[in-house]
Tab-separated table of C-alpha atoms and ligand atoms in Angstrom:
chain	number	residue	atom	x	y	z
A	1	UNK	CA	-35.454	-22.252	-12.463
A	2	UNK	CA	-33.733	-20.918	-15.549
A	3	UNK	CA	-30.055	-21.018	-16.182
A	4	UNK	CA	-29.646	-17.287	-16.500
A	5	UNK	CA	-25.982	-16.404	-16.192
A	6	UNK	CA	-25.736	-13.494	-13.758
A	7	UNK	CA	-22.227	-12.762	-14.955
A	8	UNK	CA	-23.870	-11.300	-18.022
A	9	UNK	CA	-25.771	-8.807	-15.873
A	10	UNK	CA	-22.611	-7.475	-14.191
A	11	UNK	CA	-21.041	-4.252	-15.513
A	12	UNK	CA	-18.470	-4.975	-18.151
A	13	UNK	CA	-15.702	-3.443	-16.021
A	14	UNK	CA	-16.639	-5.752	-13.161
A	15	UNK	CA	-16.717	-8.832	-15.457
A	16	UNK	CA	-13.122	-8.167	-16.432
A	17	UNK	CA	-11.913	-7.761	-12.859
A	18	UNK	CA	-9.492	-10.304	-11.466
A	19	UNK	CA	-9.963	-10.723	-7.716
A	20	UNK	CA	-7.209	-9.137	-5.644
A	21	UNK	CA	-4.667	-11.810	-4.608
A	22	UNK	CA	-3.871	-11.316	-0.983
A	23	UNK	CA	-0.894	-12.853	0.787
A	24	UNK	CA	-1.564	-16.407	1.915
A	25	UNK	CA	-2.923	-16.420	5.480
A	26	UNK	CA	-0.790	-18.230	8.087
A	27	UNK	CA	-3.689	-20.457	9.171
A	28	UNK	CA	-4.243	-21.652	5.589
A	29	UNK	CA	-0.596	-22.656	5.228
A	30	UNK	CA	-0.520	-24.428	8.589
A	31	UNK	CA	-3.588	-26.424	7.579
A	32	UNK	CA	-2.241	-27.300	4.101
A	33	UNK	CA	1.218	-28.448	5.143
A	34	UNK	CA	0.641	-29.427	8.804
A	35	UNK	CA	3.226	-26.857	9.894
A	36	UNK	CA	3.381	-25.209	13.286
A	37	UNK	CA	6.101	-22.487	13.051
A	38	UNK	CA	5.297	-20.380	10.071
A	39	UNK	CA	6.290	-16.801	9.321
A	40	UNK	CA	4.373	-14.450	7.023
A	41	UNK	CA	6.429	-11.928	5.131
A	42	UNK	CA	3.893	-11.475	2.369
A	43	UNK	CA	1.741	-8.429	3.006
A	44	UNK	CA	4.090	-5.697	4.324
A	45	UNK	CA	2.645	-5.916	7.816
A	46	UNK	CA	4.533	-4.499	10.836
A	47	UNK	CA	6.422	-7.363	12.582
A	48	UNK	CA	5.865	-5.617	15.933
A	49	UNK	CA	2.090	-5.573	15.440
A	50	UNK	CA	0.044	-2.854	17.191
A	51	UNK	CA	1.645	-0.720	19.920
A	52	UNK	CA	0.608	-0.961	23.571
A	53	UNK	CA	-1.317	2.309	23.455
A	54	UNK	CA	-3.504	1.065	20.578
A	55	UNK	CA	-4.211	-2.276	22.276
A	56	UNK	CA	-5.270	-0.499	25.456
A	57	UNK	CA	-7.489	1.842	23.504
A	58	UNK	CA	-9.144	-1.108	21.783
A	59	UNK	CA	-10.028	-2.702	25.088
A	60	UNK	CA	-11.465	0.540	26.408
A	61	UNK	CA	-13.417	1.277	23.199
A	62	UNK	CA	-14.871	-2.244	23.130
A	63	UNK	CA	-17.255	-1.217	25.956
A	64	UNK	CA	-19.140	0.996	23.506
A	65	UNK	CA	-19.462	-1.510	20.688
A	66	UNK	CA	-23.244	-1.596	21.157
A	67	UNK	CA	-23.359	1.820	19.492
A	68	UNK	CA	-22.517	2.871	15.973
A	69	UNK	CA	-19.057	4.403	15.464
A	70	UNK	CA	-18.741	8.188	15.130
A	71	UNK	CA	-19.699	8.550	11.487
A	72	UNK	CA	-17.660	11.699	11.123
A	73	UNK	CA	-14.586	10.377	12.884
A	74	UNK	CA	-14.504	13.661	14.800
A	75	UNK	CA	-11.830	12.727	17.337
A	76	UNK	CA	-9.671	10.836	14.878
A	77	UNK	CA	-9.762	13.713	12.404
A	78	UNK	CA	-8.924	16.172	15.224
A	79	UNK	CA	-5.980	14.053	16.296
A	80	UNK	CA	-4.772	13.738	12.712
A	81	UNK	CA	-5.270	17.459	12.257
A	82	UNK	CA	-2.939	18.217	15.142
A	83	UNK	CA	-0.506	15.487	14.272
A	84	UNK	CA	-0.163	16.516	10.634
A	85	UNK	CA	-0.746	20.264	10.855
A	86	UNK	CA	-3.707	20.251	8.451
A	87	UNK	CA	-7.322	21.374	8.906
A	88	UNK	CA	-9.752	18.666	9.989
A	89	UNK	CA	-11.885	19.631	6.894
A	90	UNK	CA	-9.050	18.438	4.680
A	91	UNK	CA	-9.241	14.849	5.997
A	92	UNK	CA	-11.293	11.889	4.842
A	93	UNK	CA	-11.060	8.707	6.894
A	94	UNK	CA	-11.188	5.410	5.099
A	95	UNK	CA	-11.593	1.673	5.698
A	96	UNK	CA	-7.921	1.375	4.984
A	97	UNK	CA	-6.330	3.840	2.556
A	98	UNK	CA	-7.519	1.472	-0.201
A	99	UNK	CA	-10.975	2.833	0.397
A	100	UNK	CA	-9.738	6.380	-0.205
A	101	UNK	CA	-8.254	5.287	-3.547
A	102	UNK	CA	-11.635	3.871	-4.460
A	103	UNK	CA	-13.538	6.913	-3.193
A	104	UNK	CA	-11.437	9.245	-5.355
A	105	UNK	CA	-12.154	7.152	-8.465
A	106	UNK	CA	-15.882	6.887	-7.671
A	107	UNK	CA	-16.122	10.625	-7.005
A	108	UNK	CA	-14.309	11.880	-10.099
A	109	UNK	CA	-13.967	9.177	-12.749
A	110	UNK	CA	-16.585	8.178	-15.319
A	111	UNK	CA	-16.365	5.274	-17.800
A	112	UNK	CA	-15.202	7.603	-20.589
A	113	UNK	CA	-12.174	8.742	-18.563
A	114	UNK	CA	-8.605	7.439	-18.428
A	115	UNK	CA	-6.848	6.656	-15.201
A	116	UNK	CA	-3.080	6.604	-15.343
A	117	UNK	CA	-0.527	4.721	-13.285
A	118	UNK	CA	2.879	3.085	-13.779
A	119	UNK	CA	3.879	-0.409	-14.682
A	120	UNK	CA	4.786	-2.322	-11.470
A	121	UNK	CA	2.580	0.015	-9.404
A	122	UNK	CA	0.218	-0.995	-6.652
A	123	UNK	CA	-2.443	-3.549	-7.673
A	124	UNK	CA	-5.373	-1.632	-6.305
A	125	UNK	CA	-5.063	1.114	-8.957
A	126	UNK	CA	-6.112	-1.143	-11.859
A	127	UNK	CA	-8.826	-2.660	-9.657
A	128	UNK	CA	-10.570	0.618	-8.865
A	129	UNK	CA	-10.179	1.763	-12.483
A	130	UNK	CA	-11.789	-1.351	-13.917
A	131	UNK	CA	-14.586	-1.463	-11.391
A	132	UNK	CA	-15.718	1.887	-12.742
A	133	UNK	CA	-15.299	0.802	-16.315
A	134	UNK	CA	-12.759	3.555	-17.033
A	135	UNK	CA	-9.672	2.875	-19.180
A	136	UNK	CA	-6.309	2.265	-17.556
A	137	UNK	CA	-3.264	3.937	-19.119
A	138	UNK	CA	-0.185	2.124	-17.809
A	139	UNK	CA	3.118	3.849	-18.489
A	140	UNK	CA	6.386	1.871	-18.656
A	141	UNK	CA	8.529	1.984	-15.577
A	142	UNK	CA	12.051	3.428	-15.459
A	143	UNK	CA	14.545	1.658	-13.180
A	144	UNK	CA	11.539	-0.091	-11.615
A	145	UNK	CA	10.015	3.232	-10.544
A	146	UNK	CA	7.617	5.757	-12.015
A	147	UNK	CA	8.789	7.433	-15.218
A	148	UNK	CA	7.163	10.796	-14.625
A	149	UNK	CA	8.193	12.125	-18.038
A	150	UNK	CA	6.546	9.185	-19.711
A	151	UNK	CA	3.440	9.789	-17.564
A	152	UNK	CA	3.259	13.472	-18.620
A	153	UNK	CA	3.630	12.419	-22.259
A	154	UNK	CA	0.735	9.998	-21.902
A	155	UNK	CA	-1.731	12.581	-20.664
A	156	UNK	CA	-4.712	12.983	-22.992
A	157	UNK	CA	-8.003	14.895	-23.028
A	158	UNK	CA	-9.561	11.913	-21.316
A	159	UNK	CA	-7.110	11.707	-18.406
A	160	UNK	CA	-8.915	12.367	-15.154
A	161	UNK	CA	-6.844	10.763	-12.468
A	162	UNK	CA	-3.212	9.770	-11.940
A	163	UNK	CA	-2.038	7.433	-9.205
A	164	UNK	CA	1.513	7.778	-7.895
A	165	UNK	CA	2.851	5.554	-5.096
A	166	UNK	CA	5.779	7.093	-3.161
A	167	UNK	CA	7.447	4.867	-2.277
A	168	UNK	CA	6.018	2.338	-4.691
A	169	UNK	CA	4.861	-1.143	-3.711
A	170	UNK	CA	6.123	-3.708	-4.709
A	171	UNK	CA	9.355	-2.185	-6.035
A	172	UNK	CA	10.244	0.111	-3.057
A	173	UNK	CA	11.434	2.870	-5.396
A	174	UNK	CA	10.839	6.524	-4.482
A	175	UNK	CA	10.602	9.983	-6.022
A	176	UNK	CA	12.380	13.097	-4.752
A	177	UNK	CA	10.649	16.352	-3.983
A	178	UNK	CA	12.207	17.979	-7.055
A	179	UNK	CA	11.049	15.196	-9.372
A	180	UNK	CA	7.542	15.268	-7.943
A	181	UNK	CA	7.204	19.067	-8.083
A	182	UNK	CA	8.421	19.195	-11.655
A	183	UNK	CA	5.776	16.654	-12.520
A	184	UNK	CA	2.962	18.330	-10.557
A	185	UNK	CA	3.822	21.677	-12.141
A	186	UNK	CA	3.200	20.185	-15.573
A	187	UNK	CA	-0.032	18.263	-14.795
A	188	UNK	CA	-3.151	20.173	-15.939
A	189	UNK	CA	-5.200	21.270	-12.953
A	190	UNK	CA	-8.336	19.376	-14.043
A	191	UNK	CA	-6.478	16.075	-13.546
A	192	UNK	CA	-6.446	14.731	-10.003
A	193	UNK	CA	-3.249	13.278	-8.682
A	194	UNK	CA	-3.325	10.754	-5.848
A	195	UNK	CA	-0.026	10.540	-4.006
A	196	UNK	CA	-0.120	7.248	-2.142
A	197	UNK	CA	2.144	7.449	0.869
A	198	UNK	CA	1.320	4.177	2.565
A	199	UNK	CA	4.994	3.808	3.650
A	200	UNK	CA	5.689	7.481	4.325
A	201	UNK	CA	6.835	6.977	7.901
A	202	UNK	CA	9.516	4.439	6.963
A	203	UNK	CA	11.415	6.634	4.537
A	204	UNK	CA	14.508	8.381	5.822
A	205	UNK	CA	15.964	9.779	2.601
A	206	UNK	CA	16.622	13.521	2.802
A	207	UNK	CA	15.137	14.326	-0.603
A	208	UNK	CA	11.960	12.333	0.083
A	209	UNK	CA	9.017	14.790	0.096
A	210	UNK	CA	6.190	15.094	2.623
A	211	UNK	CA	3.176	15.074	0.324
A	212	UNK	CA	1.135	17.097	2.796
A	213	UNK	CA	3.523	20.009	2.417
A	214	UNK	CA	2.815	19.970	-1.338
A	215	UNK	CA	-0.911	20.406	-0.883
A	216	UNK	CA	-0.610	24.152	-0.510
A	217	UNK	CA	0.790	24.422	-4.040
A	218	UNK	CA	-1.351	21.875	-5.903
A	219	UNK	CA	-5.119	21.989	-5.536
A	220	UNK	CA	-5.504	18.807	-7.608
A	221	UNK	CA	-3.453	16.750	-5.133
A	222	UNK	CA	-4.797	14.107	-2.756
A	223	UNK	CA	-2.359	12.434	-0.318
A	224	UNK	CA	-3.236	9.051	1.207
A	225	UNK	CA	-1.717	7.377	4.266
A	226	UNK	CA	-2.533	4.399	6.453
A	227	UNK	CA	-2.390	2.898	9.905
A	228	UNK	CA	-1.867	-0.550	8.381
A	229	UNK	CA	1.903	-0.385	7.953
A	230	UNK	CA	3.977	1.667	10.405
A	231	UNK	CA	1.298	1.529	13.106
A	232	UNK	CA	0.766	-2.212	12.804
A	233	UNK	CA	-3.056	-1.990	12.523
A	234	UNK	CA	-3.617	-3.712	9.191
A	235	UNK	CA	-6.360	-5.921	10.575
A	236	UNK	CA	-8.441	-3.029	11.777
A	237	UNK	CA	-8.679	-1.294	8.369
A	238	UNK	CA	-8.056	2.419	8.854
A	239	UNK	CA	-6.404	4.961	6.601
A	240	UNK	CA	-7.014	8.546	5.440
A	241	UNK	CA	-6.775	10.987	2.637
A	242	UNK	CA	-5.756	14.672	2.830
A	243	UNK	CA	-6.737	17.144	0.199
A	244	UNK	CA	-8.260	20.582	-0.167
A	245	UNK	CA	-11.461	21.042	1.851
A	246	UNK	CA	-13.466	21.132	-1.403
A	247	UNK	CA	-12.180	17.782	-2.580
A	248	UNK	CA	-12.448	16.285	0.948
A	249	UNK	CA	-16.078	17.436	1.110
A	250	UNK	CA	-16.863	15.591	-2.132
A	251	UNK	CA	-15.088	12.442	-0.951
A	252	UNK	CA	-16.984	12.558	2.307
A	253	UNK	CA	-20.308	12.724	0.452
A	254	UNK	CA	-19.527	9.433	-1.288
A	255	UNK	CA	-18.056	7.791	1.790
A	256	UNK	CA	-20.346	5.408	3.727
A	257	UNK	CA	-21.104	7.042	7.097
A	258	UNK	CA	-19.749	4.210	9.326
A	259	UNK	CA	-16.874	3.106	7.136
A	260	UNK	CA	-14.298	3.157	9.970
A	261	UNK	CA	-15.321	1.146	13.012
A	262	UNK	CA	-15.133	2.161	16.642
A	263	UNK	CA	-12.092	0.029	17.558
A	264	UNK	CA	-10.170	1.228	14.525
A	265	UNK	CA	-10.853	4.871	15.304
A	266	UNK	CA	-9.780	4.432	18.938
A	267	UNK	CA	-6.657	2.434	18.046
A	268	UNK	CA	-5.636	4.953	15.394
A	269	UNK	CA	-5.957	7.912	17.784
A	270	UNK	CA	-3.780	6.098	20.312
A	271	UNK	CA	-1.245	5.092	17.697
A	272	UNK	CA	-0.588	8.735	16.824
A	273	UNK	CA	0.620	9.272	20.382
A	274	UNK	CA	2.793	6.161	20.471
A	275	UNK	CA	5.990	7.680	19.089
A	276	UNK	CA	8.076	4.943	20.756
A	277	UNK	CA	6.292	2.303	18.762
A	278	UNK	CA	6.816	4.211	15.535
A	279	UNK	CA	10.482	4.775	16.319
A	280	UNK	CA	10.983	1.108	17.145
A	281	UNK	CA	9.264	0.083	13.921
A	282	UNK	CA	11.364	2.404	11.771
A	283	UNK	CA	14.529	1.189	13.499
A	284	UNK	CA	13.710	-2.506	13.090
A	285	UNK	CA	12.939	-1.890	9.476
A	286	UNK	CA	16.120	0.033	8.729
A	287	UNK	CA	18.266	-2.793	10.211
A	288	UNK	CA	16.156	-5.489	8.536
A	289	UNK	CA	16.410	-3.914	5.139
A	290	UNK	CA	20.203	-3.787	5.440
A	291	UNK	CA	20.316	-7.320	6.691
A	292	UNK	CA	18.278	-8.713	3.790
A	293	UNK	CA	19.975	-6.589	1.096
A	294	UNK	CA	23.429	-7.646	2.344
A	295	UNK	CA	22.550	-11.298	2.614
A	296	UNK	CA	21.129	-11.407	-0.916
A	297	UNK	CA	24.177	-9.588	-2.184
A	298	UNK	CA	26.322	-12.284	-0.568
A	299	UNK	CA	24.303	-14.856	-2.508
A	300	UNK	CA	25.019	-12.880	-5.706
A	301	UNK	CA	21.330	-12.171	-5.988
A	302	UNK	CA	20.054	-8.771	-7.170
A	303	UNK	CA	17.634	-6.782	-5.090
A	304	UNK	CA	15.765	-3.609	-6.018
A	305	UNK	CA	16.933	-0.835	-3.603
A	306	UNK	CA	13.896	-0.204	-1.367
A	307	UNK	CA	12.866	2.458	1.121
A	308	UNK	CA	9.702	0.590	2.200
A	309	UNK	CA	9.269	-2.255	4.611
A	310	UNK	CA	9.786	-4.868	1.917
A	311	UNK	CA	12.368	-5.788	-0.667
A	312	UNK	CA	12.211	-7.534	-4.035
A	313	UNK	CA	14.829	-10.127	-4.822
A	314	UNK	CA	15.562	-11.488	-8.283
A	315	UNK	CA	15.602	-15.261	-8.149
A	316	UNK	CA	18.120	-17.367	-10.094
A	317	UNK	CA	15.604	-20.244	-10.013
A	318	UNK	CA	11.996	-19.972	-11.168
A	319	UNK	CA	10.426	-17.592	-8.670
A	320	UNK	CA	7.259	-19.636	-8.346
A	321	UNK	CA	9.272	-22.722	-7.456
A	322	UNK	CA	11.150	-20.705	-4.865
A	323	UNK	CA	7.793	-19.411	-3.523
A	324	UNK	CA	6.351	-22.958	-3.299
A	325	UNK	CA	9.559	-24.292	-1.725
A	326	UNK	CA	9.524	-21.582	0.859
A	327	UNK	CA	5.868	-22.283	1.626
A	328	UNK	CA	6.687	-25.899	2.373
A	329	UNK	CA	9.192	-24.737	4.984
A	330	UNK	CA	6.641	-22.416	6.541
A	331	UNK	CA	7.819	-19.113	5.052
A	332	UNK	CA	5.239	-17.086	3.180
A	333	UNK	CA	6.607	-14.470	0.807
A	334	UNK	CA	4.945	-12.795	-2.175
A	335	UNK	CA	5.333	-13.762	-5.833
A	336	UNK	CA	4.939	-10.657	-7.963
A	337	UNK	CA	4.334	-12.062	-11.445
A	338	UNK	CA	1.000	-10.209	-11.465
A	339	UNK	CA	3.092	-7.037	-11.294
A	340	UNK	CA	5.002	-8.085	-14.429
A	341	UNK	CA	7.937	-9.120	-12.254
A	342	UNK	CA	7.938	-12.875	-12.861
A	343	UNK	CA	11.505	-13.420	-11.692
A	344	UNK	CA	11.115	-11.589	-8.397
A	345	UNK	CA	9.798	-12.356	-4.926
A	346	UNK	CA	8.779	-9.592	-2.565
A	347	UNK	CA	9.757	-10.144	1.063
A	348	UNK	CA	8.408	-8.090	3.944
A	349	UNK	CA	11.155	-6.910	6.311
A	350	UNK	CA	10.717	-8.428	9.744
A	351	UNK	CA	12.727	-8.908	12.957
A	352	UNK	CA	16.339	-10.009	12.731
A	353	UNK	CA	15.293	-13.495	13.780
A	354	UNK	CA	12.476	-13.859	11.214
A	355	UNK	CA	14.713	-12.368	8.447
A	356	UNK	CA	17.315	-14.972	9.282
A	357	UNK	CA	14.787	-17.828	9.222
A	358	UNK	CA	13.620	-16.551	5.841
A	359	UNK	CA	17.180	-16.267	4.534
A	360	UNK	CA	18.081	-19.791	5.708
A	361	UNK	CA	14.964	-21.214	4.111
A	362	UNK	CA	15.755	-19.275	0.941
A	363	UNK	CA	19.278	-20.723	0.774
A	364	UNK	CA	17.989	-24.293	1.371
A	365	UNK	CA	15.232	-24.129	-1.188
A	366	UNK	CA	17.566	-22.566	-3.715
A	367	UNK	CA	20.031	-25.423	-3.274
A	368	UNK	CA	17.313	-28.050	-3.617
A	369	UNK	CA	16.244	-26.464	-6.909
A	370	UNK	CA	19.641	-26.758	-8.615
B	1	PLP	C1	-0.557	-1.389	1.766
B	1	PLP	C2	-0.752	-0.322	0.778
B	1	PLP	C3	-1.858	0.532	0.800
B	1	PLP	C4	-2.993	0.516	1.723
B	1	PLP	O1	-3.354	-0.307	2.562
B	1	PLP	P1	-4.589	-0.106	3.512
B	1	PLP	O2	-4.403	-1.261	4.431
B	1	PLP	O3	-5.824	-0.227	2.678
B	1	PLP	O4	-4.453	1.203	4.198
B	1	PLP	C5	-1.971	1.533	-0.101
B	1	PLP	N1	-1.056	1.730	-1.056
B	1	PLP	C6	0.017	0.928	-1.124
B	1	PLP	C7	1.021	1.197	-2.167
B	1	PLP	C8	0.215	-0.107	-0.239
B	1	PLP	O5	1.258	-0.919	-0.350
């Protein structure tokens, strides 16, 4: 045996990667603190979970688990095609929409390229950039959101891909159709733009654009969406990208053939028909967002106005102490220091009852920390 260090054999981009920090699992917290009633508001999951239609489809599809899934996702793409009004050839299914983000980078980005995204934008963008060994260009945020003018100004000969989250996670900020079109009009056509719409279904603002309607005007655009958030299927890992058939064809060449499993495909198809569940989820989120924003305002605490299913609150005690204190009471929220937001905690919007439990715990922990 030698003591060869295999770290030295890894690609330099991979060596520099920091593992993605997921929200703390409920089971882990219960083990650590011996708690029984815990609530997890850390990963922007749907408090209602999956809808009945998806659950029934999962049971039914489980009979055919002896076989490989449909590698082309034929039925799921057809359902999405009808639901979204796009050609099936424009769709790429992914193991969560995170996989689509990675597929785009692996398909188009080489180590000599630059990948651009905003400060405080979604953590997966730097991950996929570094894994390839490309350079990240991170533009400063404006009012916590994307500064599209700064992004245009930062474009260079090496820029190959730009990630935009609308709305953005963790800040919950959003871009209007006019802002986005002005930006897309100015981006050179050899630069791909990923418009990450993981929270699309939650947004009710009139000026909020439907990225899919922009595809006709911008051939360099790729829109991504997911079943993890509004459809409550985060555990199954299924999302999708929509782009021109040419780009979709390329992504599908890189995609692993069985990347989306049988249960996920069946549950996703059913979820598209379950409009009651979507409506209930949007409604619960709208009320919950108001509830949390008002309650924090009453405490004289600032929040960042959000259109997602989460809200960031600025703590007047060290945010990590607040986070740890909340954990001890069985409430898991998300510290966002890794997003350059050390004073903030991100809280996933839940039911009225869970929001109240969280707010009560927040008040108690805050008082203890005086
Ligand atoms: C949650 C999230 C995703 C994707 O999640 P998947 O579960 O991989 O579909 C993508 N982008 C943003 C901004 C998110 O918050």
